[in-house]
Each structure stands twice: as C-alpha cells, then as structure tokens.
Coordinates of C-alpha atoms and ligand atoms in Angstrom, one line a residue:
M30 CA -71.5 140.8 78.7
N31 CA -72.5 138.6 81.5
P32 CA -75.9 139.3 82.8
G33 CA -75.2 137.3 85.9
I34 CA -73.0 139.7 87.8
S35 CA -75.0 141.9 90.1
E36 CA -72.6 143.4 92.3
V37 CA -68.7 143.9 92.9
I38 CA -67.5 144.0 96.5
L39 CA -64.2 145.6 97.2
A40 CA -62.2 144.2 100.1
E41 CA -60.9 146.6 102.8
P42 CA -58.1 147.0 103.4
R43 CA -56.5 146.0 100.1
G44 CA -53.3 147.1 98.1
F45 CA -50.4 149.2 99.2
C46 CA -48.9 148.9 102.7
A47 CA -46.8 151.4 104.5
G48 CA -43.6 149.4 103.6
V49 CA -44.4 149.4 99.9
D50 CA -45.4 153.2 99.9
R51 CA -42.1 154.0 101.6
A52 CA -40.0 151.7 99.2
I53 CA -41.4 153.4 96.1
E54 CA -41.1 156.8 97.5
I55 CA -37.3 156.1 98.4
V56 CA -36.8 155.2 94.7
E57 CA -38.6 158.2 93.3
R58 CA -36.8 160.5 95.8
A59 CA -33.4 159.1 95.0
I60 CA -34.1 159.7 91.3
A61 CA -35.4 163.4 92.1
K62 CA -32.3 164.0 94.2
F63 CA -29.5 162.3 92.5
G64 CA -30.8 162.1 88.9
A65 CA -31.1 158.7 86.8
P66 CA -30.1 156.1 86.8
I67 CA -30.6 154.8 90.4
Y68 CA -29.9 151.1 90.8
V69 CA -32.3 148.9 92.8
R70 CA -31.2 145.5 94.0
H71 CA -34.1 143.1 93.1
E72 CA -37.6 144.2 92.3
I73 CA -38.3 147.1 94.8
V74 CA -41.6 145.4 95.5
H75 CA -43.0 142.4 93.7
N76 CA -45.3 144.1 91.2
T77 CA -44.7 144.4 87.5
Y78 CA -46.6 147.5 87.1
V79 CA -44.7 149.3 89.8
V80 CA -41.4 148.0 88.5
N81 CA -42.0 149.2 84.9
E82 CA -43.2 152.7 86.2
L83 CA -39.9 153.2 88.1
K84 CA -37.9 151.8 85.1
A85 CA -39.5 154.5 83.0
K86 CA -38.4 157.2 85.6
G87 CA -34.9 156.0 85.6
A88 CA -34.5 152.9 88.0
I89 CA -32.4 150.0 86.8
F90 CA -33.1 146.7 88.6
I91 CA -30.2 144.3 89.1
E92 CA -29.8 141.1 90.9
E93 CA -25.9 141.0 91.1
L94 CA -24.0 144.0 92.7
S95 CA -21.3 143.4 90.0
D96 CA -23.9 144.8 87.5
V97 CA -23.8 148.3 89.3
P98 CA -21.1 150.7 88.2
P99 CA -18.6 152.4 90.7
G100 CA -19.8 155.5 92.5
A101 CA -23.6 154.6 91.7
T102 CA -26.6 155.1 94.1
L103 CA -28.0 151.8 95.0
V104 CA -31.4 151.0 96.7
F105 CA -32.1 147.7 98.7
S106 CA -35.6 146.5 98.0
A107 CA -38.4 146.3 100.6
H108 CA -37.6 142.7 101.2
G109 CA -34.2 143.2 103.0
V110 CA -30.8 141.9 102.2
S111 CA -28.3 139.6 104.0
K112 CA -25.3 140.8 105.9
A113 CA -23.0 139.6 102.9
V114 CA -24.9 141.7 100.4
E115 CA -24.9 144.7 102.7
Q116 CA -21.0 144.3 103.3
E117 CA -20.4 143.7 99.5
A118 CA -22.4 147.0 98.7
R119 CA -20.3 148.9 101.2
D120 CA -17.1 147.4 99.9
R121 CA -17.9 148.4 96.4
G122 CA -18.3 152.1 97.8
F123 CA -21.9 152.6 96.5
S124 CA -24.1 155.2 98.0
I125 CA -26.7 153.3 99.7
F126 CA -30.4 153.7 100.6
D127 CA -32.2 151.0 102.5
A128 CA -35.8 150.5 101.4
T129 CA -36.1 147.4 103.5
C130 CA -39.4 147.5 105.3
P131 CA -39.0 148.5 108.9
L132 CA -41.1 145.5 109.9
V133 CA -38.5 143.2 108.2
T134 CA -35.8 145.2 109.7
K135 CA -37.4 144.5 113.2
V136 CA -37.0 140.8 112.6
H137 CA -33.4 141.2 111.5
V138 CA -32.7 143.1 114.8
E139 CA -34.4 140.5 116.8
V140 CA -32.3 137.7 115.1
A141 CA -29.0 139.6 115.8
K142 CA -29.9 140.3 119.3
L143 CA -30.9 136.6 120.2
A144 CA -27.9 135.3 118.3
K145 CA -25.6 137.3 120.6
E146 CA -27.4 135.5 123.6
G147 CA -26.5 132.2 122.0
Y148 CA -29.9 131.3 120.2
E149 CA -30.4 129.3 117.2
F150 CA -33.4 129.9 115.0
I151 CA -36.2 128.1 113.2
M152 CA -37.5 130.4 110.4
I153 CA -40.9 129.8 108.9
G154 CA -40.9 131.0 105.3
H155 CA -40.6 130.1 101.7
K156 CA -37.3 128.9 100.3
G157 CA -35.8 131.3 97.8
H158 CA -38.0 134.2 98.7
P159 CA -35.6 137.3 98.9
E160 CA -37.0 138.2 102.5
V161 CA -36.1 134.8 103.7
E162 CA -32.7 135.0 102.2
G163 CA -32.2 138.4 103.8
T164 CA -33.3 137.3 107.2
M165 CA -31.4 133.9 107.1
G166 CA -28.5 135.9 106.0
Q167 CA -28.3 137.9 109.0
L168 CA -26.2 135.0 110.5
S169 CA -23.6 132.9 108.8
S170 CA -25.0 129.7 110.6
G171 CA -27.6 128.5 113.3
I172 CA -30.7 129.5 111.3
H173 CA -32.9 126.7 109.8
L174 CA -35.8 127.1 107.4
V175 CA -39.0 125.2 107.6
E176 CA -41.7 125.7 105.0
D177 CA -44.3 123.2 106.3
V178 CA -45.1 121.0 109.2
E179 CA -43.2 118.1 107.6
D180 CA -40.1 120.1 107.6
V181 CA -40.4 120.5 111.3
A182 CA -40.2 116.8 112.0
R183 CA -36.8 116.9 109.9
V184 CA -35.1 120.1 111.0
A185 CA -32.0 119.5 113.0
P186 CA -30.7 122.4 115.2
G187 CA -27.3 122.1 116.9
Q188 CA -28.8 122.6 120.2
T189 CA -32.4 122.9 121.6
D190 CA -31.7 124.9 124.9
K191 CA -31.9 128.3 123.3
L192 CA -34.1 128.1 120.2
A193 CA -36.2 130.9 118.7
V194 CA -38.8 131.1 115.9
V195 CA -39.0 133.8 113.4
T196 CA -41.2 134.1 110.4
Q197 CA -41.3 135.7 107.1
T198 CA -43.8 138.7 107.2
T199 CA -46.1 137.7 104.5
L200 CA -47.0 134.0 105.1
S201 CA -50.5 132.6 105.4
V202 CA -51.5 133.4 109.1
D203 CA -53.2 130.1 109.5
D204 CA -50.4 128.0 107.9
A205 CA -47.9 129.9 110.0
A206 CA -49.8 129.1 113.1
D207 CA -50.0 125.4 112.4
I208 CA -46.2 125.3 111.7
A209 CA -45.5 127.3 114.8
A210 CA -47.6 124.7 116.8
A211 CA -45.6 121.9 115.3
V212 CA -42.4 123.7 116.4
R213 CA -43.7 124.2 120.0
A214 CA -44.8 120.6 120.1
R215 CA -41.3 119.3 119.1
F216 CA -39.4 121.9 120.9
P217 CA -41.4 122.9 124.0
K218 CA -38.8 125.5 125.2
V219 CA -38.8 127.4 121.9
R220 CA -39.0 131.2 122.3
E221 CA -41.6 132.8 120.1
P222 CA -41.6 136.4 119.2
K223 CA -43.6 138.8 121.6
Q224 CA -45.6 140.1 118.6
Q225 CA -45.8 137.8 115.7
D226 CA -43.5 138.6 112.7
I227 CA -46.4 138.4 110.1
C228 CA -47.0 142.0 109.5
Y229 CA -50.3 144.0 110.0
A230 CA -50.8 144.5 106.3
T231 CA -50.6 140.7 105.6
Q232 CA -52.9 140.1 108.6
N233 CA -55.4 142.7 107.7
R234 CA -55.8 141.7 104.0
Q235 CA -56.1 138.1 105.0
D236 CA -58.8 138.9 107.5
A237 CA -60.8 141.0 105.0
V238 CA -60.7 138.1 102.4
K239 CA -62.1 135.8 105.3
I240 CA -64.9 138.2 105.7
M241 CA -65.5 138.9 102.1
S242 CA -65.1 135.2 100.5
P243 CA -68.4 133.8 102.0
Q244 CA -70.3 136.9 100.5
V245 CA -69.1 136.3 96.9
D246 CA -69.0 133.6 94.3
L247 CA -65.6 134.6 92.9
V248 CA -62.7 136.4 94.2
I249 CA -60.2 138.3 92.0
V250 CA -56.8 139.1 93.6
V251 CA -54.8 141.9 91.9
G252 CA -51.1 140.9 92.3
S253 CA -48.0 139.8 90.6
P254 CA -47.1 136.0 90.5
T255 CA -43.9 136.8 92.6
S256 CA -45.8 138.5 95.3
S257 CA -46.1 136.2 98.3
N258 CA -48.9 138.1 100.2
S259 CA -50.9 138.1 97.0
N260 CA -50.6 134.4 96.4
R261 CA -51.7 133.9 100.0
L262 CA -54.9 135.9 99.5
R263 CA -55.9 133.8 96.6
E264 CA -55.1 130.5 98.3
L265 CA -57.0 131.6 101.2
A266 CA -60.1 132.6 99.3
Q267 CA -59.9 129.1 97.5
R268 CA -59.4 127.4 100.9
L269 CA -62.6 129.0 102.0
G270 CA -64.5 127.5 99.2
T271 CA -64.6 130.5 96.9
E272 CA -63.2 130.2 93.2
S273 CA -60.3 132.5 93.0
Y274 CA -57.9 133.9 90.5
M275 CA -54.8 136.3 90.7
V276 CA -54.2 138.7 87.9
D277 CA -51.2 141.0 87.2
S278 CA -53.6 143.4 85.2
A279 CA -57.2 143.7 84.0
A280 CA -56.1 142.2 80.6
E281 CA -55.6 138.8 82.3
L282 CA -59.3 138.5 83.4
E283 CA -61.1 135.8 81.5
P284 CA -64.9 136.3 80.8
G285 CA -65.4 132.6 81.4
W286 CA -64.4 133.0 85.0
F287 CA -67.6 135.3 85.5
E288 CA -70.1 133.0 83.9
G289 CA -73.0 132.3 86.5
K290 CA -71.3 134.5 89.2
A291 CA -73.7 136.9 90.8
R292 CA -71.2 138.5 93.3
V293 CA -67.7 139.2 92.6
G294 CA -65.1 140.2 95.3
I295 CA -61.9 142.1 94.5
T296 CA -58.8 142.5 96.6
A297 CA -55.2 143.4 96.0
G298 CA -51.8 142.3 97.6
A299 CA -49.7 144.8 99.5
S300 CA -47.5 145.5 96.4
A301 CA -50.5 146.1 94.0
P302 CA -51.5 149.7 93.1
E303 CA -54.9 151.0 93.2
V304 CA -54.7 152.1 89.7
L305 CA -54.7 148.4 88.8
V306 CA -57.7 147.6 91.0
R307 CA -59.6 150.4 89.2
E308 CA -58.7 148.9 85.8
V309 CA -59.9 145.5 87.1
I310 CA -63.3 147.1 88.3
D311 CA -63.8 148.8 84.9
R312 CA -63.4 145.5 83.1
V313 CA -65.7 143.6 85.4
R314 CA -68.2 146.4 85.0
A315 CA -67.9 145.9 81.2
F316 CA -68.6 142.2 81.8
G317 CA -72.0 143.2 83.3
A318 CA -71.6 144.2 86.9
V319 CA -74.1 146.8 87.9
S320 CA -72.9 148.1 91.2
V321 CA -69.6 148.4 93.2
R322 CA -69.7 148.4 97.1
K323 CA -66.7 148.8 99.4
M324 CA -66.6 146.5 102.4
D325 CA -66.5 147.9 106.0
G326 CA -62.9 147.3 107.2
I327 CA -60.0 148.5 109.3
E328 CA -58.5 151.9 108.1
E329 CA -54.8 151.8 108.0
T330 CA -52.9 154.8 109.3
I331 CA -49.3 153.3 109.7
K332 CA -46.6 155.4 107.8
F333 CA -43.0 154.7 108.1
P334 CA -40.3 157.5 107.9
L335 CA -37.9 158.0 105.0
P336 CA -34.1 157.3 105.4
K337 CA -31.9 160.2 106.3
G338 CA -31.1 162.3 103.2
L339 CA -34.4 161.6 101.5
K340 CA -36.7 163.0 104.1
L341 CA -39.6 165.5 102.8
D342 CA -37.6 168.5 104.1
D343 CA -34.4 167.4 102.3
I344 CA -35.5 167.7 98.8
P345 CA -38.4 168.8 96.6
P346 CA -41.1 166.0 96.0
P347 CA -40.9 164.2 92.6
G348 CA -42.5 166.1 89.7
H349 CA -41.7 169.5 91.7
I350 CA -40.6 172.4 89.3
S351 CA -38.8 175.1 91.1
Ligands
LIG417 S1 -46.3 143.5 103.4 FE1 -45.7 144.0 105.6 S2 -43.6 143.6 105.8 FE2 -44.1 143.7 103.6 S3 -43.6 145.8 103.0 FE3 -45.7 145.6 103.6 S4 -45.9 146.1 105.8 FE4 -43.7 145.7 105.2

C-alpha cells in the first residue's frame, strides 16, 4: 500500500480506435461465418491480450503464407500488406478478408496514384514495422525510408522534380513534423499530403497525454511492446518530464514506481482493450489510490464499415444462438 497516491487521472481518448475495432470484428465474424480456424497474417493488431483472445476463439496467426493450407480463409492484419504479399495470397487461392485500416489503405491509394504520375516517395517511418513494409511494398522501387532527421541528409532519390512525402500512421506527431521540415528544407519542391497521414487516433491520444502529463507525477501506458503508437505515448510523457512506463498487463506494474507519486495518469495505445485499463486501475487502487477521474477530452465517433461478406446483415453476430 502506497499512502502517497491520491488520484488517478484517465486520459481521454485512450485505447481502441476505429481501425482496431474493425480488424478484431473482421476476425470474429470470419470465425462465426466460416468456422475455425481462420488464418491471420501477422498479429491482427499489436496487442498480446487481443491476439490470445482471438487464438482461443480459433484464429491462427502466421507470418509466412506458406504456413496457410490451401483453400483456407486468410485475414490481412490492420497494418496492411505489400502488393507482393497480396498477389501471393491470391495466387495461393485463399479466401481473403482485408482488415487493413482504411486510413492505411488511404496512404496506399495515394502512393499508387502519385506513382502513376511519375512521383518518387520519401516515407517517414520505423524500419521493419509491418505498416511500413506494406506501404513501401506498394511499389517495387522509388520509395525511400527515412527514420530520423539524419536519414534525410543521406537519402538519395533518383530525381527530385516529382517527390512526395508519406508517413506511417502511428508516429510521434512532433518527430514527424521535425523530419518533414528537414525533408522540405532539403527538397523544397516536395509534395506533402493534403491531410497528414498520421491518423486521428494517434493524434488524439498524443494530444491527451500532452494535457495529462503536466497534471500527474507518473504516466502508465497500457500497450504491448510491439505497438508503435503505445511506445510513442510513453516517450511523449517522458519527454514532457513525467516518469512513464508501458505495461502489457496489470501484472507488470511495479510497486516501486508509485513511491512518492501523488497523481498517476493512465492511458492506453490504440490496440489496448479497456479491460486491461480496468485491471491496471484496480491494481493502482490496491497500491493506495483513493479516487479515479476521467479527463475531459475529444469523443471519437469514427466507425469504419466491414468488408463485403462480413457486414452486419450478412451473418449473425459472434456468440449469437439461432
Ligand atoms: S491507429 Fe490509426 S491507422 Fe492504426 S488502426 Fe487505428 S485508426 Fe487505423
């Protein structure tokens, strides 16, 4: 028991975004319609709890399409896939449902459209992240990754007359702005997206942490280590001068973190379910927190439609007994 904790403040908004909601629903509905197992390429979203829940319902997560048996139903994860992966899945004859977040697909469409007009691209993102592999893999060449301002000085596009910038959707808004400014300084004619590629959910969760951090002594981010947007939330709080830790579950909370901390802020990445936030709150209460207050914040109402064949009218909802 830590007598020091007087209040828990919950960031608003936090947790699931519309793209994650949709991706999970696609897997659940595919299982309900076609029966288990349903194969999913890569973790459907980067959260251990979500993946384990879906495994228990009959999803099998794979990285290589060669691990999927002929005739199987395959779901692409929310992060999107390259053209090569899409083509291989078609060639192998799978029945495919695409859970790529529509905001990632929007970036893919923009890349394809501008490439036809002769553009090359500078992509701001994290090497090895599946979304970056998917977006860069929309083209066979002419798309160059920069991870930081130093990379901008080194990048060597084949031409600079028609150059466009795209970004991963889950970056630090501030870092991406710095890198984009460096790109602009080096390539003044560069074309930037009309609306930035960083998605509303990433922006809103980072904005909430910016408001919350100065009000608290400690920020706990609920999220898995593989989750890009969760990592950015922890870094942001830390950068704003507030001690911060990211946990995959309440069991990872260490009592020592709360020593001498009167106010604790809690947020969650876009792939972290609210049930984990509740468990974290309960454990922090057990450490001595006396009250829990929700911050004022933006209410998100965005919802993305399901793919054809899995729409609400097409099949009974998961768990329905007819
Ligand atoms: S974090 Fe943004 S881009 Fe990623 S799934 Fe959610 S809404 Fe889509």
